[in-house]
Coordinates of C-alpha atoms and ligand atoms in Angstrom, one line a residue:
X341 CA -103.0 -96.7 37.9
X342 CA -103.1 -100.5 37.6
X343 CA -102.0 -102.3 40.7
X344 CA -101.6 -105.9 41.5
X345 CA -101.4 -108.0 44.6
X346 CA -101.6 -106.7 48.2
X347 CA -100.1 -104.2 50.6
X348 CA -100.3 -101.1 48.5
X349 CA -100.5 -99.0 51.6
X350 CA -97.4 -97.0 50.6
X351 CA -99.0 -95.8 47.4
X352 CA -100.9 -92.6 47.2
X353 CA -104.2 -93.6 45.5
X354 CA -106.5 -91.2 43.7
X355 CA -109.9 -91.9 45.1
X356 CA -113.3 -90.4 44.2
X357 CA -115.9 -90.7 47.0
X358 CA -119.7 -90.5 46.7
X359 CA -121.4 -89.7 50.0
X360 CA -118.2 -88.3 51.6
X361 CA -120.2 -86.0 53.8
X362 CA -122.4 -88.7 55.3
X363 CA -122.0 -90.6 58.5
X364 CA -119.9 -93.3 56.9
X365 CA -118.3 -91.1 54.3
X366 CA -117.0 -88.5 56.8
X367 CA -115.1 -91.1 58.7
X368 CA -113.9 -92.8 55.6
X369 CA -112.6 -89.6 54.1
X370 CA -110.7 -88.7 57.3
X371 CA -109.2 -92.2 57.5
X372 CA -108.0 -92.1 53.8
X373 CA -106.6 -88.6 54.1
X374 CA -104.8 -89.7 57.2
X375 CA -103.3 -92.6 55.2
X376 CA -102.0 -90.2 52.6
X377 CA -104.4 -90.8 49.7
X378 CA -105.6 -88.1 47.4
X379 CA -109.4 -87.6 47.6
X380 CA -112.0 -86.1 45.3
X381 CA -115.6 -86.0 46.4
X382 CA -119.0 -85.4 44.9
X383 CA -121.0 -82.6 46.5
X384 CA -124.6 -81.8 45.8
X385 CA -124.7 -78.5 47.6
X386 CA -122.4 -75.6 48.5
X387 CA -122.5 -76.7 52.2
X388 CA -121.3 -80.2 51.3
X389 CA -118.6 -78.8 49.0
X390 CA -117.4 -76.6 51.8
X391 CA -117.3 -79.5 54.3
X392 CA -115.2 -81.6 51.8
X393 CA -112.8 -78.8 50.9
X394 CA -112.3 -78.1 54.6
X395 CA -111.0 -81.6 55.3
X396 CA -108.8 -81.7 52.2
X397 CA -111.0 -83.4 49.7
X398 CA -111.3 -81.7 46.3
X399 CA -115.0 -81.2 45.8
X400 CA -116.8 -81.9 42.5
X401 CA -120.3 -80.3 42.2
X402 CA -122.8 -82.9 41.2
X403 CA -125.7 -85.1 42.1
X404 CA -126.0 -88.9 42.0
X405 CA -129.5 -88.4 40.4
X406 CA -127.9 -86.9 37.3
X407 CA -124.4 -88.4 36.9
X408 CA -123.8 -87.5 33.3
X409 CA -122.4 -83.9 33.8
X410 CA -119.8 -84.8 36.5
X411 CA -118.9 -88.1 35.0
X412 CA -117.8 -86.2 31.9
X413 CA -115.2 -84.4 34.1
X414 CA -113.9 -87.3 36.2
X415 CA -110.1 -87.1 36.7
X416 CA -107.9 -90.2 36.3
X417 CA -108.7 -92.4 39.3
X418 CA -107.4 -95.5 41.0
X419 CA -110.7 -96.1 42.9
X420 CA -114.2 -95.0 43.6
X421 CA -116.0 -95.5 46.9
X422 CA -119.8 -95.3 46.8
X423 CA -121.4 -94.4 50.1
X424 CA -124.2 -92.1 48.9
X425 CA -127.9 -92.6 49.4
X426 CA -130.8 -90.3 50.0
X427 CA -133.1 -93.0 51.5
X428 CA -136.0 -91.8 49.3
X429 CA -138.6 -94.1 47.8
X430 CA -136.8 -93.9 44.4
X431 CA -133.3 -94.6 45.8
X432 CA -133.1 -97.9 43.9
X433 CA -133.9 -96.2 40.5
X434 CA -131.3 -93.5 41.3
X435 CA -128.6 -96.1 42.1
X436 CA -129.4 -98.2 39.0
X437 CA -129.1 -95.1 36.8
X438 CA -125.9 -94.1 38.5
X439 CA -124.3 -97.5 38.0
X440 CA -125.5 -97.6 34.4
X441 CA -123.4 -94.5 33.8
X442 CA -120.6 -94.9 36.3
X443 CA -119.4 -98.4 35.6
X444 CA -118.8 -97.7 31.8
X445 CA -117.1 -94.4 32.7
X446 CA -114.7 -96.3 35.1
X447 CA -114.1 -99.1 32.6
X448 CA -113.0 -96.4 30.1
X449 CA -110.3 -95.2 32.4
X450 CA -106.7 -96.3 32.0
X451 CA -106.0 -99.2 34.3
X452 CA -108.8 -100.9 36.1
X453 CA -110.1 -98.8 38.9
X454 CA -111.2 -100.4 42.1
X455 CA -114.9 -99.8 43.0
X456 CA -116.1 -100.2 46.6
X457 CA -119.8 -100.4 46.9
X458 CA -121.7 -100.1 50.1
X459 CA -124.3 -102.7 50.9
X460 CA -125.6 -103.1 54.5
X461 CA -126.5 -105.4 57.3
X462 CA -130.2 -105.1 56.4
X463 CA -129.6 -107.2 53.3
X464 CA -129.2 -110.2 55.5
X465 CA -132.7 -110.0 57.0
X466 CA -133.5 -111.2 60.5
X467 CA -131.0 -113.9 61.4
X468 CA -132.2 -114.7 64.9
X469 CA -129.6 -116.7 66.7
X470 CA -127.7 -117.7 63.6
X471 CA -124.6 -115.6 62.8
X472 CA -124.5 -114.4 59.2
X473 CA -121.3 -114.3 57.2
X474 CA -120.5 -113.3 53.7
X475 CA -121.5 -116.8 52.6
X476 CA -125.0 -116.5 54.0
X477 CA -127.6 -116.1 51.3
X478 CA -129.1 -112.5 51.3
X479 CA -132.6 -112.0 52.4
X480 CA -133.0 -108.3 52.1
X481 CA -135.4 -105.9 53.8
X482 CA -137.8 -105.1 51.0
X483 CA -137.0 -101.4 50.9
X484 CA -133.3 -102.3 50.2
X485 CA -133.9 -105.3 47.9
X486 CA -132.8 -103.2 44.9
X487 CA -129.3 -103.2 46.3
X488 CA -128.8 -107.0 45.8
X489 CA -128.7 -106.9 41.9
X490 CA -126.6 -103.8 42.2
X491 CA -123.9 -105.3 44.3
X492 CA -123.8 -108.5 42.1
X493 CA -123.4 -106.2 39.1
X494 CA -120.4 -104.4 40.8
X495 CA -118.8 -107.7 41.8
X496 CA -119.2 -109.1 38.2
X497 CA -118.3 -106.0 36.3
X498 CA -115.5 -106.6 33.8
X499 CA -114.3 -103.0 33.8
X500 CA -113.7 -102.5 37.5
X501 CA -112.2 -104.4 40.5
X502 CA -115.5 -104.5 42.5
X503 CA -115.6 -105.0 46.3
X504 CA -118.7 -104.8 48.6
X505 CA -118.7 -103.7 52.2
X506 CA -121.7 -104.5 54.3
X507 CA -121.6 -102.2 57.3
X508 CA -123.3 -103.2 60.5
X509 CA -125.4 -100.5 62.3
X510 CA -123.1 -97.5 62.4
X511 CA -122.7 -95.3 65.5
X512 CA -120.2 -92.5 66.4
X513 CA -120.4 -91.3 69.9
X514 CA -124.1 -90.4 70.4
X515 CA -124.6 -90.1 66.6
X516 CA -125.5 -92.4 63.8
X517 CA -127.9 -95.2 64.8
X518 CA -127.8 -93.9 68.4
X519 CA -128.9 -90.5 67.5
X520 CA -132.6 -91.0 68.3
X521 CA -131.7 -92.5 71.6
X522 CA -129.4 -89.7 72.6
X523 CA -131.8 -87.0 71.6
X524 CA -134.7 -88.5 73.5
X525 CA -132.4 -89.0 76.6
X526 CA -131.1 -85.5 76.4
X527 CA -134.7 -84.2 76.4
X528 CA -135.5 -86.4 79.5
X529 CA -137.9 -88.6 77.5
X530 CA -138.3 -92.4 77.4
X531 CA -136.0 -93.8 74.7
X532 CA -137.9 -95.2 71.7
X533 CA -137.0 -98.8 70.8
X534 CA -138.5 -100.5 67.8
X535 CA -140.6 -103.6 68.5
X536 CA -138.6 -105.1 71.4
X537 CA -135.7 -104.5 73.8
X538 CA -134.5 -108.0 72.8
X539 CA -133.9 -107.0 69.2
X540 CA -130.2 -107.4 68.5
X541 CA -128.2 -105.0 66.3
X542 CA -124.8 -105.8 64.9
X543 CA -122.8 -102.7 65.5
X544 CA -119.7 -100.9 64.3
X545 CA -118.2 -97.5 65.2
X546 CA -117.7 -95.2 62.2
X547 CA -114.0 -94.9 62.8
X548 CA -113.6 -98.7 62.9
X549 CA -115.7 -99.0 59.7
X550 CA -113.5 -96.4 58.1
X551 CA -110.4 -98.5 58.7
X552 CA -112.2 -101.4 57.0
X553 CA -112.9 -99.3 53.9
X554 CA -109.2 -98.3 53.8
X555 CA -108.1 -101.9 54.1
X556 CA -110.5 -102.9 51.4
X557 CA -109.1 -100.1 49.2
X558 CA -105.5 -101.0 49.8
X559 CA -105.6 -104.8 50.0
X560 CA -109.1 -106.2 49.5
X561 CA -109.6 -109.0 47.0
X562 CA -111.6 -108.0 43.9
X563 CA -114.9 -109.9 43.7
X564 CA -115.1 -110.2 47.5
X565 CA -117.6 -108.9 50.1
X566 CA -116.7 -108.0 53.7
X567 CA -119.1 -107.5 56.6
X568 CA -118.1 -104.6 58.8
X569 CA -119.5 -105.8 62.2
X570 CA -117.3 -105.2 65.2
X571 CA -120.1 -106.5 67.5
X572 CA -122.1 -109.5 66.3
X573 CA -125.4 -108.4 67.9
X574 CA -126.2 -106.4 71.0
X575 CA -129.8 -106.3 72.4
X576 CA -130.9 -102.8 71.7
X577 CA -132.6 -102.4 75.1
X578 CA -129.2 -102.4 76.7
X579 CA -128.1 -99.4 74.6
X580 CA -131.4 -97.6 75.3
X581 CA -131.1 -98.2 79.1
X582 CA -127.4 -97.1 79.0
X583 CA -128.5 -93.7 77.6
X584 CA -131.4 -93.5 80.1
X585 CA -128.9 -94.0 82.9
X586 CA -126.2 -91.8 81.5
X587 CA -128.4 -88.6 81.3
X588 CA -130.4 -89.7 83.5
X589 CA -133.9 -89.5 82.1
X590 CA -135.9 -91.0 85.0
X591 CA -137.4 -93.3 82.5
X592 CA -135.1 -96.3 82.3
X593 CA -137.6 -98.5 80.6
X594 CA -137.7 -97.7 76.9
X595 CA -140.8 -96.7 75.0
X596 CA -141.7 -99.5 72.5
X597 CA -142.5 -98.2 69.0
X598 CA -143.9 -100.5 66.4
X599 CA -142.2 -101.1 63.1
X600 CA -145.3 -99.7 61.4
X601 CA -145.0 -96.5 63.3
X602 CA -141.3 -96.0 62.5
X603 CA -142.0 -96.8 58.8
X604 CA -144.8 -94.2 58.8
X605 CA -142.5 -91.6 60.4
X606 CA -139.3 -92.2 58.4
X607 CA -140.1 -94.4 55.4
X608 CA -140.3 -98.1 54.7
X609 CA -136.5 -98.5 55.0
X610 CA -136.8 -97.8 58.7
X611 CA -138.4 -101.2 59.3
X612 CA -134.8 -102.4 59.4
X613 CA -134.6 -101.1 63.0
X614 CA -136.8 -104.0 63.9
X615 CA -134.5 -106.7 62.5
X616 CA -133.1 -109.1 65.1
X617 CA -129.6 -109.8 63.6
X618 CA -126.2 -111.3 64.3
X619 CA -123.4 -110.7 61.8
X620 CA -119.8 -111.7 61.8
X621 CA -116.9 -109.4 60.9
X622 CA -114.4 -112.3 61.2
X623 CA -113.6 -112.5 57.5
X624 CA -112.4 -108.9 57.3
X625 CA -110.4 -109.3 60.5
X626 CA -108.8 -112.5 59.3
X627 CA -108.2 -111.6 55.6
X628 CA -107.6 -107.9 55.8
X629 CA -106.2 -107.5 59.3
X630 CA -109.2 -105.4 60.4
X631 CA -108.8 -104.4 64.1
X632 CA -111.9 -102.7 65.4
X633 CA -111.3 -100.9 68.7
X634 CA -114.7 -99.9 69.8
X635 CA -116.0 -103.1 71.3
X636 CA -118.1 -101.8 74.2
X637 CA -120.7 -99.2 73.0
X638 CA -122.7 -99.6 76.2
X639 CA -119.6 -98.8 78.3
X640 CA -118.8 -95.8 76.1
X641 CA -122.3 -94.4 76.7
X642 CA -122.3 -95.0 80.4
X643 CA -118.8 -93.8 81.1
X644 CA -118.8 -91.1 78.5
X645 CA -116.0 -91.9 76.1
X646 CA -114.2 -94.5 74.0
X647 CA -111.8 -97.1 75.4
X648 CA -108.2 -96.0 75.9
X649 CA -106.3 -96.0 72.6
X650 CA -109.5 -96.0 70.5
X651 CA -110.1 -93.4 67.8
X652 CA -112.5 -90.7 68.9
X653 CA -113.4 -89.5 65.4
Ligands
NAP2140 N1 -125.7 -95.7 58.8 C1 -125.7 -97.1 58.9 O1 -125.9 -97.6 60.0 C2 -125.6 -97.9 57.7 C3 -125.5 -99.3 57.9 C4 -125.4 -100.1 56.8 C5 -125.4 -99.6 55.5 N2 -125.5 -98.3 55.4 C6 -125.5 -97.7 54.0 O2 -124.4 -96.9 53.8 C7 -124.8 -95.8 52.9 C8 -124.5 -94.5 53.6 O3 -125.1 -94.4 54.8 P1 -124.9 -93.2 55.8 O4 -125.5 -93.6 57.0 O5 -123.5 -92.7 55.7 O6 -125.9 -92.1 55.1 P2 -125.9 -90.5 55.3 O7 -125.2 -90.1 56.6 O8 -127.4 -90.1 55.2 O9 -125.1 -89.9 54.1 C9 -125.5 -90.0 52.8 C10 -124.5 -89.3 51.9 O10 -125.0 -89.4 50.6 C11 -125.0 -88.1 50.0 N3 -126.1 -87.9 49.1 C12 -127.4 -88.2 49.3 N4 -128.2 -87.9 48.2 C13 -127.3 -87.5 47.3 C14 -127.4 -87.0 46.0 N5 -128.6 -87.0 45.4 N6 -126.3 -86.6 45.3 C15 -125.1 -86.6 45.9 N7 -124.9 -87.1 47.1 C16 -126.0 -87.5 47.8 C17 -125.2 -87.1 51.2 O11 -124.7 -85.9 50.9 P3 -125.2 -84.5 51.6 O12 -124.1 -84.0 52.4 O13 -125.4 -83.5 50.5 O14 -126.5 -84.8 52.3 C18 -124.3 -87.8 52.2 O15 -122.9 -87.5 52.0 C19 -126.3 -96.0 52.6 O16 -126.4 -96.7 51.4 C20 -126.8 -96.9 53.7 O17 -127.9 -97.7 53.3 C21 -125.6 -97.4 56.4

């Protein structure tokens, strides 16, 4: 279906999601189904297919590593949202091969499908006190440098209406980027913080980020990028200490872990946890009407729940 202009909220869009069972994808799928859209989702395992089917997404067996078989069976689509990544050392090559096949397949569809590509805050590098916006030149973490040509490719692709979303660090309750903190706290251990308590992370709750994806789908401007940061930058020691107090662990001071140690444990990509960043979500708020509701993660940890009226997904 070809659409023009804005405010297509009343339309039911046929949307194919990649990564619909992930941290970001699960929230996005819930939001889009709640807004009445028709969802299809790639599933690389039976467990992933069952999770998608359970929430009303028609699952498509397939893997982003080998897109040819499932691309041959794509239904007519209004949009694709790409939120899949396996964080392996060959994730760049996997994504390049995927876009090599996916972009021409979408261009061959009737109409001009919208393609929402997921970038990330780590593409902006360490900003220090400066607040990065969509106009700030990218300075990617080396492990994610492959994403930069990919997103330029999406934005410039003649066959799709490309849009990029750069999520801040994503949390959901005690999950997402808070998962390691919460697990250590629950076990009564000191909370591991990479490099320094003063490192600032831009943050967004998964439910708020999902609203941004929906708005980008329904009214985003092709060729534009939007940063999904609800909180510009919060010193991570405050989050760690909030978990330590909430449980309580008896070890309020976090355990400082080096970036080298976290990279050895999780992979080079995990050096991003050491980036001191401030990012602005003002463009998405101003141009798309994005209204994040989770603005006090520290309070949510300490007092055990979201603010009144905020989504709990
Ligand atoms: N989380 C953050 O704080 C954050 C911040 C900024 C940017 N991002 C970016 O957002 C994207 C998604 O992040 P996330 O945190 O949501 O990741 P995640 O929770 O690990 O989810 C990854 C998703 O990709 C799917 N997937 C992985 N490998 C696949 C393959 N070979 N074939 C098909 N599907 C595959 C997974 O499916 P299964 O169910 O089968 O595992 C899952 O649905 C990544 O590109 C990440 O860099 C994340």
